[in-house]
CSV table of C-alpha atoms in Angstrom, one decimal:
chain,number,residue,atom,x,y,z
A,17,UNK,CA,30.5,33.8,-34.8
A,18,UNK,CA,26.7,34.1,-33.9
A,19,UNK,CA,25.9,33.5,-37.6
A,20,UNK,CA,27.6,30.5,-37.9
A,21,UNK,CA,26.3,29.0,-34.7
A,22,UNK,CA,22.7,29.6,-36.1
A,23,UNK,CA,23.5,28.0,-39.5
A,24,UNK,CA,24.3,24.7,-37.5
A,25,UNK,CA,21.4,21.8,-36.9
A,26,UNK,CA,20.8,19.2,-34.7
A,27,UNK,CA,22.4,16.2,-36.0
A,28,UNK,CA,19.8,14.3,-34.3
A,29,UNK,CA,16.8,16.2,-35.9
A,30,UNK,CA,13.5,14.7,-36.0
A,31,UNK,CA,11.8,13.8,-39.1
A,32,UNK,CA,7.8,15.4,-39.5
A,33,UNK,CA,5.8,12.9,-37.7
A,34,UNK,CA,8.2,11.4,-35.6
A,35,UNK,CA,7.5,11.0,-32.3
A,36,UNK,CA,10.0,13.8,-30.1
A,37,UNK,CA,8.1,13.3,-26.6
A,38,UNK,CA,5.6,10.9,-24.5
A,39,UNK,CA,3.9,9.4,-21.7
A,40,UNK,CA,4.1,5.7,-21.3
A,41,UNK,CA,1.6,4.4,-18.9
A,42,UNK,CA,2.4,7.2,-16.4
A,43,UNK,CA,1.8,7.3,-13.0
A,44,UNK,CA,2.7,10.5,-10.9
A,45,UNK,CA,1.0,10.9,-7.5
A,46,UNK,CA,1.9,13.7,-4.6
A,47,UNK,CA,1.4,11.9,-1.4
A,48,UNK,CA,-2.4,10.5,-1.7
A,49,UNK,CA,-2.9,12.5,-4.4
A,50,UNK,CA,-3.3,11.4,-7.9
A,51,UNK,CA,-2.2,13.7,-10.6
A,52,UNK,CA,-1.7,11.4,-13.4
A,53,UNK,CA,-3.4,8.2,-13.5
A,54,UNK,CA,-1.9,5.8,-16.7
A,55,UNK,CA,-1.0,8.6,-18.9
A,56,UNK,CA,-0.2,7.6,-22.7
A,57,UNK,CA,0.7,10.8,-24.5
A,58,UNK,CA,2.4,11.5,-27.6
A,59,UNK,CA,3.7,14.5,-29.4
A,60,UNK,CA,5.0,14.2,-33.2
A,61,UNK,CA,7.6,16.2,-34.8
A,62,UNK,CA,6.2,19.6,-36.7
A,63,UNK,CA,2.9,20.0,-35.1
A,64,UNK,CA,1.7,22.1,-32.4
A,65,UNK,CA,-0.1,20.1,-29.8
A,66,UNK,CA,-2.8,21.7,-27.3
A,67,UNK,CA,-3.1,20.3,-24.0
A,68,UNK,CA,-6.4,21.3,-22.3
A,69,UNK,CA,-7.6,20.6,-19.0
A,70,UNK,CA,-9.6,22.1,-16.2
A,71,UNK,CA,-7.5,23.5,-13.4
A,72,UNK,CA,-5.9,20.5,-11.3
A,73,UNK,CA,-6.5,18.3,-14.5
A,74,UNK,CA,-2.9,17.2,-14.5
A,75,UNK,CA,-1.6,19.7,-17.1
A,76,UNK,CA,1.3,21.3,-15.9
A,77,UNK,CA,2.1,17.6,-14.7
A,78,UNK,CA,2.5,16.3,-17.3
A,79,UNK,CA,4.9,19.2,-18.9
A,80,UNK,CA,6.9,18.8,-16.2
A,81,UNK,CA,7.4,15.4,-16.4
A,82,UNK,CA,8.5,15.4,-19.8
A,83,UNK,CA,11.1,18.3,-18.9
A,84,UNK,CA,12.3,16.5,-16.6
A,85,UNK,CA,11.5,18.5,-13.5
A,86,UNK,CA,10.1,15.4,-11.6
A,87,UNK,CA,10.3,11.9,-11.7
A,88,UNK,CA,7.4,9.4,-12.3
A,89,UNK,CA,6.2,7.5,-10.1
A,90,UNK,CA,5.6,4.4,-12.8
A,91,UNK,CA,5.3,4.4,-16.3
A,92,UNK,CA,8.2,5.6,-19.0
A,93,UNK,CA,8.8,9.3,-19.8
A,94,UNK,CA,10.8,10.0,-23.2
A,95,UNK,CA,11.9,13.5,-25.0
A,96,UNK,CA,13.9,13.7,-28.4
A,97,UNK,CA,14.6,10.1,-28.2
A,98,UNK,CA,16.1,9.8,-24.8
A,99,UNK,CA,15.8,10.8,-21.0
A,100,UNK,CA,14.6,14.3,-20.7
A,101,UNK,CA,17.0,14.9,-18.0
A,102,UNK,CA,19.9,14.2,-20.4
A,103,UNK,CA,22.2,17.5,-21.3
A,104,UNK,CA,21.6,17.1,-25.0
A,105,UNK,CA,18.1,16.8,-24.5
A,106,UNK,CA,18.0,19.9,-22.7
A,107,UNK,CA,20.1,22.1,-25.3
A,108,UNK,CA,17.4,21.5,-27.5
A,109,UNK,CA,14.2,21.9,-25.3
A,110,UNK,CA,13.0,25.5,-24.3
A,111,UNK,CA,10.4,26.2,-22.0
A,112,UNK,CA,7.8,28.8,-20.7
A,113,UNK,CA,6.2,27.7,-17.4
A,114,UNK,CA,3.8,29.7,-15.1
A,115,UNK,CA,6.3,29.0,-12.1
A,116,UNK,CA,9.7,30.7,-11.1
A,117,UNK,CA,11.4,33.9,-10.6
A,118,UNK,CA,13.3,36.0,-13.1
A,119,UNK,CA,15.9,38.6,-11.5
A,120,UNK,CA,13.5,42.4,-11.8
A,121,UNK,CA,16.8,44.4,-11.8
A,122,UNK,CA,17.9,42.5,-14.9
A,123,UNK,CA,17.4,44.9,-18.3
A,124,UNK,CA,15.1,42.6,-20.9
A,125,UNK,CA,18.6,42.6,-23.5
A,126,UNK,CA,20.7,40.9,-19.9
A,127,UNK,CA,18.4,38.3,-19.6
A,128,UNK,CA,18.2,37.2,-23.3
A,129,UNK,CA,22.1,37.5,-23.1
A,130,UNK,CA,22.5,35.3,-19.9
A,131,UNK,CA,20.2,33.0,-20.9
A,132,UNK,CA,22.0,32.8,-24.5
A,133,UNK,CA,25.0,31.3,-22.6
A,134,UNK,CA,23.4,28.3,-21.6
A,135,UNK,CA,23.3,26.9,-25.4
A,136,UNK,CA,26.0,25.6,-27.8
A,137,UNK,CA,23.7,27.2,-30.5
A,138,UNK,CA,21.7,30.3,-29.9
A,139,UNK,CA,19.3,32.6,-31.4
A,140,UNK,CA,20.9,35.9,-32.2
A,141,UNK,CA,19.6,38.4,-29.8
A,142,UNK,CA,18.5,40.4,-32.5
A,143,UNK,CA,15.8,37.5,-33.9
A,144,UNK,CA,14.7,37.0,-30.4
A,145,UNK,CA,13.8,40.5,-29.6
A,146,UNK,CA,12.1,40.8,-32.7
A,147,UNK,CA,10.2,37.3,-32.4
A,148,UNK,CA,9.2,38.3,-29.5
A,149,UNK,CA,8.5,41.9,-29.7
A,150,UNK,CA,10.8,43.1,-27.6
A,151,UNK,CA,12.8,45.7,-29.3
A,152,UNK,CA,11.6,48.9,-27.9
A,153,UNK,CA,11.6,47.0,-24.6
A,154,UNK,CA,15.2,45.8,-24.2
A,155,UNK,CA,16.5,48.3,-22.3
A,156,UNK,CA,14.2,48.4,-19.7
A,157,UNK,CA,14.1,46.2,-16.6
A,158,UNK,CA,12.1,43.6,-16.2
A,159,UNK,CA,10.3,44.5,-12.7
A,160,UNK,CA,9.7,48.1,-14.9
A,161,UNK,CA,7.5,45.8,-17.2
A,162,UNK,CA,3.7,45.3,-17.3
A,163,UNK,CA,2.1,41.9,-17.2
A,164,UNK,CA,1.8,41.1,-20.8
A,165,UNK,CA,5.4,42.8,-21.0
A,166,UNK,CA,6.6,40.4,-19.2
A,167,UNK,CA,5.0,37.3,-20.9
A,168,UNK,CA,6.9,38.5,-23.8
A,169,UNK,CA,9.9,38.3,-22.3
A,170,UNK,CA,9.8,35.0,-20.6
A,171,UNK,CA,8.6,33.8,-24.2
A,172,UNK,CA,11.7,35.3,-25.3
A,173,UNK,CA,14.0,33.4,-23.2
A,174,UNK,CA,11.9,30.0,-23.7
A,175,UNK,CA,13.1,30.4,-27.4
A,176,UNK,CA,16.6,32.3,-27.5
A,177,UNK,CA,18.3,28.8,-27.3
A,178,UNK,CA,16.2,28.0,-31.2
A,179,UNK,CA,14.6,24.8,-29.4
A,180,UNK,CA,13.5,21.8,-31.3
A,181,UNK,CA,10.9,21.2,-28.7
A,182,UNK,CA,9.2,24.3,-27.1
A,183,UNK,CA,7.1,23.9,-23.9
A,184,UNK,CA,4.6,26.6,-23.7
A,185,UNK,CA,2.3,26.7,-20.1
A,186,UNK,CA,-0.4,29.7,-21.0
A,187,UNK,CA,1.9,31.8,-23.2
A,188,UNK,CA,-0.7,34.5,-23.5
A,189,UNK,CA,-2.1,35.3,-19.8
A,190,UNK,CA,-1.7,38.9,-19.6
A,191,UNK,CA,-1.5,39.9,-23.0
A,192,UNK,CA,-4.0,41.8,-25.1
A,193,UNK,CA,-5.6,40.9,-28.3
A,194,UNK,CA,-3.4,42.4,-30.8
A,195,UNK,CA,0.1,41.1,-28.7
A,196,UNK,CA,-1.8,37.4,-28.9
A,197,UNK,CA,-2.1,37.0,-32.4
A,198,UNK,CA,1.2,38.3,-32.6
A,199,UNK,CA,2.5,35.3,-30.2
A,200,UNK,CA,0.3,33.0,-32.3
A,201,UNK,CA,2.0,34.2,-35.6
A,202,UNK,CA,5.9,33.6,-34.4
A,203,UNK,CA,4.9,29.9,-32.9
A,204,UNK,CA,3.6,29.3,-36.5
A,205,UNK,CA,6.6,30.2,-38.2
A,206,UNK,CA,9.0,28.4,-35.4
A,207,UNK,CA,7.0,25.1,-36.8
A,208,UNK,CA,7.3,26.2,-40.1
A,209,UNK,CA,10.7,26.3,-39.5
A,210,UNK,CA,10.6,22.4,-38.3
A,211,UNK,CA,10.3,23.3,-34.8
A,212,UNK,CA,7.7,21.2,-32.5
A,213,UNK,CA,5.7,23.2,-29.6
A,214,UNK,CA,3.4,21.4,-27.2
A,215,UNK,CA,1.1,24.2,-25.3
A,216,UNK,CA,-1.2,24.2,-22.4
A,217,UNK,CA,-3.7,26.9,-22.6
A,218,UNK,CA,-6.8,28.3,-20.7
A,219,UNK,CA,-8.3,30.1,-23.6
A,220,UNK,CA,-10.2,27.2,-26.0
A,221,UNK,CA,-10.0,29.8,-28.7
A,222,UNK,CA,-6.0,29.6,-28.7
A,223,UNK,CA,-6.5,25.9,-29.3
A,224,UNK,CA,-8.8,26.3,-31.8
A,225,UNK,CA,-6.6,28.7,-33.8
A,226,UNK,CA,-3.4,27.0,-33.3
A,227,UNK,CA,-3.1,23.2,-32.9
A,228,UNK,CA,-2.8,20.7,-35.3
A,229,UNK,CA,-4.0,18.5,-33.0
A,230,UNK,CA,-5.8,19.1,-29.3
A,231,UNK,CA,-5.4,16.4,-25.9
A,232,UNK,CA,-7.9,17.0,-23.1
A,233,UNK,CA,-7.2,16.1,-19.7
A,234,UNK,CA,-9.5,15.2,-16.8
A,235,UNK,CA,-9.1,14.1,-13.5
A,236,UNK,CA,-5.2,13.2,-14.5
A,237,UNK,CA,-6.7,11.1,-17.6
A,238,UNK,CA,-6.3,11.6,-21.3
A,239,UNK,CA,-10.4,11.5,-22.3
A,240,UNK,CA,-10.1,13.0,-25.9
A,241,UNK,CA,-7.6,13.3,-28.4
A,242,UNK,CA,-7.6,14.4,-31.6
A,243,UNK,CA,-8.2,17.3,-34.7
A,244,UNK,CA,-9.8,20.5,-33.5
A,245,UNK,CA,-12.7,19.7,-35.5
A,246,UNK,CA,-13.1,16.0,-34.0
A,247,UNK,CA,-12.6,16.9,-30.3
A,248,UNK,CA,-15.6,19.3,-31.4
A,249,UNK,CA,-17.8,16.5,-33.1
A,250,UNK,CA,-17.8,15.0,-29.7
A,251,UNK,CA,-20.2,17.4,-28.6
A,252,UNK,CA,-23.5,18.2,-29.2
A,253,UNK,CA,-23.9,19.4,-32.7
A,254,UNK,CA,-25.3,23.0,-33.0
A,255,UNK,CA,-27.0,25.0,-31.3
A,256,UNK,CA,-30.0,26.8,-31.5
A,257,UNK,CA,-30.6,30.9,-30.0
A,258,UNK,CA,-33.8,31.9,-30.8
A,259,UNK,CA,-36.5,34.5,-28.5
A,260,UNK,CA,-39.8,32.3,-28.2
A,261,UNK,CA,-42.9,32.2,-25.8
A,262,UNK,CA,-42.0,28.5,-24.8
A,263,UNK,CA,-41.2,27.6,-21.9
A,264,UNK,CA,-37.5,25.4,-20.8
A,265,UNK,CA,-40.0,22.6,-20.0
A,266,UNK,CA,-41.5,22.9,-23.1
A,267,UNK,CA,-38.7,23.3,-24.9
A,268,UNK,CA,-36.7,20.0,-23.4
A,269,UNK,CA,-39.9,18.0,-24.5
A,270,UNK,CA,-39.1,18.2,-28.4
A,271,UNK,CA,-37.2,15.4,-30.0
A,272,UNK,CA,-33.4,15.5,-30.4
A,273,UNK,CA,-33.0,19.0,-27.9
A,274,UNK,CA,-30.3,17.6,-25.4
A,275,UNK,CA,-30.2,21.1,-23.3
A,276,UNK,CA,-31.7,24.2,-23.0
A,277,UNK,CA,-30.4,27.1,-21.2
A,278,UNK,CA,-31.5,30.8,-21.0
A,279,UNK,CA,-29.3,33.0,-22.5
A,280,UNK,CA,-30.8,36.6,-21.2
A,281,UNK,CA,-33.6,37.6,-23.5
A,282,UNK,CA,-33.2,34.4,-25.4
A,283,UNK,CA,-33.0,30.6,-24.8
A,284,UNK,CA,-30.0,28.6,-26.2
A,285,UNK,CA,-30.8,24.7,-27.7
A,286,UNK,CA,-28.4,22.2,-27.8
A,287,UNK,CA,-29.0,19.5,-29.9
A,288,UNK,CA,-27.5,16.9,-32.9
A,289,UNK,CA,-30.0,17.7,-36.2
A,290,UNK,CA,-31.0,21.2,-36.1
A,291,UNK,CA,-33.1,20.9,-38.7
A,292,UNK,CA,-36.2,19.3,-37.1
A,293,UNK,CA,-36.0,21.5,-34.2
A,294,UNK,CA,-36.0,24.4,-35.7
A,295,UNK,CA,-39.6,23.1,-37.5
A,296,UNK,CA,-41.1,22.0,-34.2
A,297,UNK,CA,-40.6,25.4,-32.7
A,298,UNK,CA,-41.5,27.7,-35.3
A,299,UNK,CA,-44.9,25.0,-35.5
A,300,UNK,CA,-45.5,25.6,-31.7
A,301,UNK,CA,-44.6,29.2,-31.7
A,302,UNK,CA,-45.3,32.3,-34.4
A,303,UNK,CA,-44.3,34.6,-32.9
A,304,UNK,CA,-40.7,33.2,-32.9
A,305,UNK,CA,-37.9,36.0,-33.3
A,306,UNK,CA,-34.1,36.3,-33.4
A,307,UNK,CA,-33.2,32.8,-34.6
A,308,UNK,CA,-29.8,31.4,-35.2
A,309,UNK,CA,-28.3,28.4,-35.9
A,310,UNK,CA,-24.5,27.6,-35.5
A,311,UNK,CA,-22.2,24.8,-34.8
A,312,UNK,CA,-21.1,24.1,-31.2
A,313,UNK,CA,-17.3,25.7,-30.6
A,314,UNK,CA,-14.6,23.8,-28.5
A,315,UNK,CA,-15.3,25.3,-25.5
A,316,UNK,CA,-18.7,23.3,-25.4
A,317,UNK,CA,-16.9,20.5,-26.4
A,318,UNK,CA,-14.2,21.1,-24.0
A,319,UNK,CA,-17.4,21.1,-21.6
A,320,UNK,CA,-19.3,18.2,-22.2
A,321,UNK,CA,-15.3,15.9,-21.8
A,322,UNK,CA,-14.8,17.4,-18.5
A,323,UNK,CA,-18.1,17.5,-17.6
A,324,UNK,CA,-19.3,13.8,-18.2
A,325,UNK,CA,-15.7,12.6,-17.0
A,326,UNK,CA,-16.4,14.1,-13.7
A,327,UNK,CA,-19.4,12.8,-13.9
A,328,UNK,CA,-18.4,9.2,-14.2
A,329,UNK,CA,-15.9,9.6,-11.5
A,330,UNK,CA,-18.3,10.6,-8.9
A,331,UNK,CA,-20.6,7.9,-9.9
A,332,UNK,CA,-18.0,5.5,-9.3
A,333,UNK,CA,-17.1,6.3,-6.0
């Protein structure tokens, strides 16, 4: 019976690059506060989408406006085609969020069992366990369970109803580096499988690694969308390390250098061309050491978005 419940589909599944959620010109405000301020927001069928934002950017808004746990307070919210609220919708939505309770006394198997129920077309227990690397675990209650131990399992039940459209809010807080690449791999192979995942995530290297296609938030604004590698070109560059004699003052009078920073022993250089910097200071200093060259990550992108958007905002004021 659980066999052929998996072999069934959607009959309303999504074609790649369809569009299964968004944000129309959203509002959503909490008494004087503004969360979200004209949100337009779209996530396609088959990728993995990264939402990134400083804390209080409007992240976990927006996810739970597009599950459907709060209204808007203008603008159109739509998931899979409809209302998010609607039951279909929500048979074929999961969801991993940093808020509620799950019952401690509960043994890991129970939970993945309850929560089974609550679907036409479930996981078997057995995949979900395994996807989730759970299997030595499912006997033991979940207030038995360590942090990380428990991330696992509430990624578990996020999943155990084979979603569509999976919601993950910071997946991987808790977990060490060897159970985070394993999370990483199984939300690959659930979009290999056709599946869509939209995931909010404190660590910039997570995005990096994962998305097909990154959204930064700010201040309850979209102020960057795109690749990992063009959300990146929107920074600075590279960036130059390098142990010299020269002083930040110095330093921040050659051409193209847009920031300087000490980096303990050494001083770090921001800037578009590295080439021509790196000439001026090994002309102005000889005794020059440790060099290196490298392009700018996402995190100083990530940075220089939030950084220049609040920025503007407190200029217009």
């Amino acid at each position: 019976m659980i066999q052929a419940r998996e072999q069934r589909r959607s009959p309303d599944a999504m074609t790649p690059g369809q569009i299964v959620a968004s944000l129309e010109a959203v509002n959503k405000n909490y008494g004087p506060v503004r969360a979200l301020r004209g949100v337009n927001f779209q996530v396609r069928a088959g990728e993995i989408v990264a939402l990134l934002g400083p804390n209080g950017a409007g992240k976990t808004t927006a996810v739970k406006l597009l599950l459907g746990l709060m209204p808007p307070n203008a603008g159109k919210v739509r998931v899979l085609g409809g209302d998010p609220t609607s039951p279909e919708n929500r048979m074929r939505t999961g969801a991993m969020l940093q808020v509620g309770r799950v019952p401690e006394t509960l043994r890991v198997r129970e939970h993945i069992d309850l929560f089974s129920t609550y679907y036409q077309a479930p996981m078997s227990a057995a995949k979900v366990l395994s996807a989730a690397g759970l299997e030595k675990l499912q006997d033991r209650k979940f207030g038995e369970l360590s942090g990380g131990q428990k991330q696992r399992v509430l990624f578990a039940l996020a999943i155990c109803g084979d979603p569509d459209l999976l919601f993950l809010d910071e997946p991987t807080v808790g977990l060490d580096v060897e159970a985070r690449r394993l999370l990483w791999d199984e939300i690959r192979q659930l979009v290999s499988r056709g599946k869509t995942v939209l995931l909010t995530t404190h660590y910039l290297q997570e995005a990096d690694a994962l998305a097909n296609r990154i959204a930064v938030i700010n201040q309850g604004q979209i102020v960057a969308e795109g690749t990992p590698a063009e959300i990146k070109a929107q920074s600075s560059g590279k960036r130059i390390r390098c142990v010299t004699r020269l002083s930040i003052g110095d330093l921040r009078q050659i051409q193209g250098v847009t920031e300087v920073k000490e980096d303990r022993e050494a001083v770090e250089i921001h800037t578009r061309e590295a080439e021509p910097v790196v000439r001026q200071l090994l002309a102005r200093d000889m005794t020059l050491s440790g060099l290196e060259v490298a392009s700018v990550g996402l995190e100083d992108a990530f940075l220089a978005l939030t950084q220049d958007t609040a920025q503007e905002g407190n200029s217009s004021r």
